[in-house]
Short mmCIF file of C-alpha atoms in Angstrom, two decimals:
data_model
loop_
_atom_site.label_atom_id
_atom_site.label_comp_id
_atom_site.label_asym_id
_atom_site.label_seq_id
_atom_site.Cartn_x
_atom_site.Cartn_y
_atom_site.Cartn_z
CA UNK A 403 -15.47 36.06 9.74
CA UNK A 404 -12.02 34.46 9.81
CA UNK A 405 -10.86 32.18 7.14
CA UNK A 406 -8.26 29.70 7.91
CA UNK A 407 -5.62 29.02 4.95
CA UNK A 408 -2.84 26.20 5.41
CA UNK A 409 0.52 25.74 4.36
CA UNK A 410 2.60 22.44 4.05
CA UNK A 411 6.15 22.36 3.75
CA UNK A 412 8.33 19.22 3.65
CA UNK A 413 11.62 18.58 6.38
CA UNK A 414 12.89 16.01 3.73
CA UNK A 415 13.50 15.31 0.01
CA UNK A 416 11.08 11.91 0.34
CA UNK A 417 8.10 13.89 1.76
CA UNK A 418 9.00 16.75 -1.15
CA UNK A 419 8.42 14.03 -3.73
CA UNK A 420 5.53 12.47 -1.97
CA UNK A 421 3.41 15.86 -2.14
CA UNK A 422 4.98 16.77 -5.53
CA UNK A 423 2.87 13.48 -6.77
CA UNK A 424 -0.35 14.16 -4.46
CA UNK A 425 -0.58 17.43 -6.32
CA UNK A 426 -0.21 16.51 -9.77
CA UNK A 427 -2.75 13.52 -9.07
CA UNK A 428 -4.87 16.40 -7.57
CA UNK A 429 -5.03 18.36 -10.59
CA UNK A 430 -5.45 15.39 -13.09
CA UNK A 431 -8.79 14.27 -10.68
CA UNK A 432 -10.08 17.57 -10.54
CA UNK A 433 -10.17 18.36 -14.33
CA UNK A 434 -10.75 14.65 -16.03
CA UNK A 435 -13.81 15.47 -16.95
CA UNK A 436 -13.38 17.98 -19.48
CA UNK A 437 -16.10 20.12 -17.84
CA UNK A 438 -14.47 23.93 -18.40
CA UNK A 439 -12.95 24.64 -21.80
CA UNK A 440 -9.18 25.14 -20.35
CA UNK A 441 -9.32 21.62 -18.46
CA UNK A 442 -7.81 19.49 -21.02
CA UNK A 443 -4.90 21.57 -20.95
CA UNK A 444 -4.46 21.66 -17.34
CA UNK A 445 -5.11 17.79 -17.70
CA UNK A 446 -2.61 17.65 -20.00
CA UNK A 447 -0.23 19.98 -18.52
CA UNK A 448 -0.29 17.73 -15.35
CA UNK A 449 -0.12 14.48 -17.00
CA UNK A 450 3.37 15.15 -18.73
CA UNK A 451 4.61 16.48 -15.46
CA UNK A 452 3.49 13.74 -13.68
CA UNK A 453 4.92 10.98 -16.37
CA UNK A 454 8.62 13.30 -16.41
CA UNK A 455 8.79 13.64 -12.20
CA UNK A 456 7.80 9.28 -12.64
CA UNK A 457 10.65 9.22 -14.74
CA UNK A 458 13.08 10.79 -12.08
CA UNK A 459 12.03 9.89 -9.09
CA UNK A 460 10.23 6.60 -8.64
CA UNK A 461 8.83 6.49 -4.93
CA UNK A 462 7.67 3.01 -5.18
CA UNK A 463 10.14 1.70 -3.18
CA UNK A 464 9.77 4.71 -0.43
CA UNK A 465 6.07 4.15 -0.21
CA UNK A 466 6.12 0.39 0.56
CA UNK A 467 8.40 0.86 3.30
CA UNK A 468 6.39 3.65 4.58
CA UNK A 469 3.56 1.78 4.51
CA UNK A 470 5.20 -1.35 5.92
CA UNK A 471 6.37 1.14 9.31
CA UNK A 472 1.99 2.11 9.45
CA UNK A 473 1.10 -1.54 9.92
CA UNK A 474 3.75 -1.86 12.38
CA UNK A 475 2.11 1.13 14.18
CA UNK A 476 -1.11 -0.65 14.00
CA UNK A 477 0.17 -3.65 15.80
CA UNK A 478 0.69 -1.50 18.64
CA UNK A 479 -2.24 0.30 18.41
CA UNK A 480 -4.36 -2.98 18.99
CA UNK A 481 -2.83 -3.32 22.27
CA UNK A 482 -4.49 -0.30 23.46
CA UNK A 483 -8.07 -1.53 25.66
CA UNK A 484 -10.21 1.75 24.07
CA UNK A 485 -9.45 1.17 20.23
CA UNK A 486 -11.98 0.00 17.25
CA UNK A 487 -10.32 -3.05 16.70
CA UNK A 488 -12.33 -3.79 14.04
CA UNK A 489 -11.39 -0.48 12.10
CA UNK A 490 -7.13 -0.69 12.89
CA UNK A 491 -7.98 -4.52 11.31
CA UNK A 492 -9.62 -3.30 8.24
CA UNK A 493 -7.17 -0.75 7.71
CA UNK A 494 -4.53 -3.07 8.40
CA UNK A 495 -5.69 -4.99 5.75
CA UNK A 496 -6.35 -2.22 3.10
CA UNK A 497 -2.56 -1.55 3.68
CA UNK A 498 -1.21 -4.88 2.80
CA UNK A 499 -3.11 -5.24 -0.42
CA UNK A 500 -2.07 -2.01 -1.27
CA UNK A 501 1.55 -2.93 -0.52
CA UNK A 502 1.41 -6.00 -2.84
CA UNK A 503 -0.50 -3.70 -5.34
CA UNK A 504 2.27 -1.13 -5.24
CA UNK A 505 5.14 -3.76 -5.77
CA UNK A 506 3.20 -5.21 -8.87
CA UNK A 507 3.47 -1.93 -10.74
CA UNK A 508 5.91 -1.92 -14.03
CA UNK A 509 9.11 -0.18 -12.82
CA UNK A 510 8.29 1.86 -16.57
CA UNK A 511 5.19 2.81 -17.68
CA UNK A 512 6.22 1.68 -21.28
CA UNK A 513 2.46 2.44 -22.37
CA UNK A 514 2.62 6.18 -22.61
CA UNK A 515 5.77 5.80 -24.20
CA UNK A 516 4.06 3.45 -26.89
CA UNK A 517 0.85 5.59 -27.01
CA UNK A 518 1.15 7.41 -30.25
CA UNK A 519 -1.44 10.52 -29.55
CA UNK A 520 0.39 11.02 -26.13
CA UNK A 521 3.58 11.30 -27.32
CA UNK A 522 2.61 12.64 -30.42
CA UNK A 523 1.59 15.74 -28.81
CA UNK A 524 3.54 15.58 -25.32
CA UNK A 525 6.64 17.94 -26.42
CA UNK A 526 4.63 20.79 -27.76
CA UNK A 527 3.15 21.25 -24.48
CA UNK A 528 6.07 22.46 -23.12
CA UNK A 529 6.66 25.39 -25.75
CA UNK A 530 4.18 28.40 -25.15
CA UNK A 531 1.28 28.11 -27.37
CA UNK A 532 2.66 24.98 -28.21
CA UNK A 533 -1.06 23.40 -28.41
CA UNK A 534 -2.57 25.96 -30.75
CA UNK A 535 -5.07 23.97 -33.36
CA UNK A 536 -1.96 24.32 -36.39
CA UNK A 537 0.90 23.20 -34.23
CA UNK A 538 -1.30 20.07 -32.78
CA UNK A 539 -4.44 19.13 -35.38
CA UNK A 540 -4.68 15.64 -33.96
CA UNK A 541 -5.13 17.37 -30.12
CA UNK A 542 -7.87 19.81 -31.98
CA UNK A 543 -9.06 16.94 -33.53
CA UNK A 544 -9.53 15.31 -30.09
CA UNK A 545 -11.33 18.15 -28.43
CA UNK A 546 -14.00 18.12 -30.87
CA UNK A 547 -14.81 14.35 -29.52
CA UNK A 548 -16.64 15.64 -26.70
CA UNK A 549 -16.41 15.00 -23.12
CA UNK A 550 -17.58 11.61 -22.90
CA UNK A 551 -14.70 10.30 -25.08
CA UNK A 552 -12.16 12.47 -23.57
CA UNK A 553 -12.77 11.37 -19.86
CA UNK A 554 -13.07 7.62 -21.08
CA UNK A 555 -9.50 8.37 -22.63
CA UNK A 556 -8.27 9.91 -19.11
CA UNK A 557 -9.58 6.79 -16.95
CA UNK A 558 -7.69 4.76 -19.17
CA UNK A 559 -4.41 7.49 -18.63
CA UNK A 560 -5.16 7.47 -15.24
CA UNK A 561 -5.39 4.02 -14.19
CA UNK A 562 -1.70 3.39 -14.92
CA UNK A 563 -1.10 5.50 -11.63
CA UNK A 564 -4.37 4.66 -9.71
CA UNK A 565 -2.46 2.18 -7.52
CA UNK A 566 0.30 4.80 -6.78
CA UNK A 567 -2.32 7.29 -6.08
CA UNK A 568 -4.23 5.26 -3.34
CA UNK A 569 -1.51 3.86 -2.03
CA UNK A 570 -0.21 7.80 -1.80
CA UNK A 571 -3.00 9.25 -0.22
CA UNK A 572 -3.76 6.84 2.18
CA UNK A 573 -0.29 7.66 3.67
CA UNK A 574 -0.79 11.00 3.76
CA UNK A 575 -3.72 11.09 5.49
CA UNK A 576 -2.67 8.93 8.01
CA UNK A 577 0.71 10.96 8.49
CA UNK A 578 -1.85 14.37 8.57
CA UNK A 579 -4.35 13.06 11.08
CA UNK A 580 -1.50 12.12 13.19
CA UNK A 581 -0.51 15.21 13.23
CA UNK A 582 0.44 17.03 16.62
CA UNK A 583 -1.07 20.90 17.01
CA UNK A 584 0.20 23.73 18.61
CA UNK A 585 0.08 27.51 18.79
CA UNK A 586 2.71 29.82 18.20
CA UNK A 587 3.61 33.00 17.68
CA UNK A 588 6.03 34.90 15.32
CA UNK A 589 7.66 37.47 16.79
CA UNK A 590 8.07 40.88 14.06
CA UNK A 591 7.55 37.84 11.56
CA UNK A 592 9.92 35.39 12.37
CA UNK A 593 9.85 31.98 13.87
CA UNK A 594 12.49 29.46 14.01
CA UNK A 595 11.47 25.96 15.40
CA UNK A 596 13.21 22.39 16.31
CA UNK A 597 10.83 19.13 16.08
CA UNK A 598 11.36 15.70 16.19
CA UNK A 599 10.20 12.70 14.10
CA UNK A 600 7.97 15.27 11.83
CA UNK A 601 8.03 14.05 7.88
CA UNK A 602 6.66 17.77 7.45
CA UNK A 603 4.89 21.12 8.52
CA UNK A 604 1.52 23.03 8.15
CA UNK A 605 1.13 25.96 8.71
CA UNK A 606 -2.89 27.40 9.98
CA UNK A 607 -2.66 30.73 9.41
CA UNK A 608 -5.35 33.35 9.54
CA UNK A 609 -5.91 35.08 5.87
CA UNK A 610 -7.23 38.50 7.74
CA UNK A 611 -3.24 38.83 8.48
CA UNK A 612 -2.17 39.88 5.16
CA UNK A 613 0.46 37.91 5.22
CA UNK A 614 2.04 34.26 3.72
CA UNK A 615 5.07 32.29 5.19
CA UNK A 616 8.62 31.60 3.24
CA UNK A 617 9.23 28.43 5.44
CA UNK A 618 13.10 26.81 5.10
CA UNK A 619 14.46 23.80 6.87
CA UNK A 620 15.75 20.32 6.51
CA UNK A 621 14.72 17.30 8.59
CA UNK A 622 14.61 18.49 12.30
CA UNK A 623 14.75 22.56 12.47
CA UNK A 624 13.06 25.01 10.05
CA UNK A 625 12.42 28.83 10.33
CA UNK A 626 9.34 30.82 8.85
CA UNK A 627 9.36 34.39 7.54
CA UNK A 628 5.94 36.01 7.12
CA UNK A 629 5.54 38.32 4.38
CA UNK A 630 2.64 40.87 3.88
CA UNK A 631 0.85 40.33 0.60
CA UNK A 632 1.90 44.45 0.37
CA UNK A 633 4.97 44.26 -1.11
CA UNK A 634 5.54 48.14 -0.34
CA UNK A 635 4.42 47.25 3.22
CA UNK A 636 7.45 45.79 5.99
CA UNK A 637 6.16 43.44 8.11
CA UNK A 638 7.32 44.11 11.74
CA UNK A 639 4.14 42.68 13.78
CA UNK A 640 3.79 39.28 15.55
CA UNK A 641 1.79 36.82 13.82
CA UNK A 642 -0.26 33.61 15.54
CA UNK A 643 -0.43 30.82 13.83
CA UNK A 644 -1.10 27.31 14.62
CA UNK A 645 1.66 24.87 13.96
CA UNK A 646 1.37 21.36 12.89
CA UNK A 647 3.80 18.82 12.84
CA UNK A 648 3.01 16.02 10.72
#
């Protein structure tokens, strides 16, 4: 039985950013409930990284506009006789309050740079072992709260960013379901290919090839290189893949 595996990669230092964020907010969602014993520091972990890449690249400004271009699209797409009105309306809408939402946000999050535990405990998680219970007592302290206070804690973390993370994901979904299929094939394990208008790339790929694409490119050409999971093994076949361009 085959089992499909997919690959993004982005054509431009926006989109890079943009799925930087959606996997950072995928991590925090997955693991705010404390429900494994090595969540919190995966939590953690993906909360500071989140707060530093907010710190360096704010995409506020990125995301309204790219949000402003879908409703544009939508206009158009009412014109068309065989569309749910009714759905590119409601949409529509969701968009604009997210916009306003999105421009409402502090340009700094000043709270998790006022919040004493955060910050309190923030540097040591970038040290190895940094977290053990006699570097960080307060963080061992916390643990032993249970999971009830610790995932009332992260919904209160998290809703600093909930806005940005809609807001986020709604794009991206859009931009993926747009997305425009087709198949190719790389000859001894190389493709090179040109697109046009495409924010980014995934890659379908069967996982029964052994293989996993090093994919390089910059806003209208890339080139994949598929390389066998057997690093003593030279990859010389053709591989089929299904490209999307997103």
């Amino acid at each position: 039985m085959s089992n499909i595996i997919t690959f993004e990669y982005p054509l431009n230092e926006k989109i890079r950013s943009y799925l930087r964020f959606e996997f950072l907010f995928s991590q925090l969602t997955k693991t705010q409930r404390f429900e494994n014993e090595s969540d919190a520091t995966v939590f953690f972990k993906a909360l500071f990284e989140l707060l530093e890449l907010s710190d360096r690249c704010d995409i506020r400004h990125d995301l309204v506009k790219d949000l402003r271009e879908l409703t544009v699209q939508m206009k158009g797409w009412l014109k068309h006789k065989d569309v749910d009105l009714k759905a590119v309306s409601e949409l529509s809408c969701e968009i604009e309050s997210l916009i306003e939402a999105v421009l409402a946000m502090p340009k700094q999050l000043r709270y998790f740079k006022t919040n004493r535990f955060l910050t309190s405990i923030k540097q040591r998680f970038s040290i190895p072992s940094g977290c053990c219970n006699f570097d960080l007592p307060q963080y061992h302290f916390w643990l032993s709260e249970g999971t009830q206070k610790q995932s009332k804690d992260a919904e209160v973390w998290l809703s600093h960013f909930a806005v940005l993370q809609k807001a986020l994901s709604l794009f991206l979904k859009i931009k993926r379901s747009q997305g425009v299929t087709s198949k190719q094939t790389a000859v001894n394990g190389f493709y090179q290919g040109a697109v046009e208008h495409c924010c980014f790339v995934s890659i379908e790929l069967d996982t029964s090839f052994s293989v996993y694409p090093m994919i390089s490119g910059h806003k209208d050409r890339y080139s994949i290189r598929f390389m066998s999971t057997d690093i003593e093994n030279h990859l010389s076949e053709n591989i089929k893949f299904n490209q999307i361009c997103c």
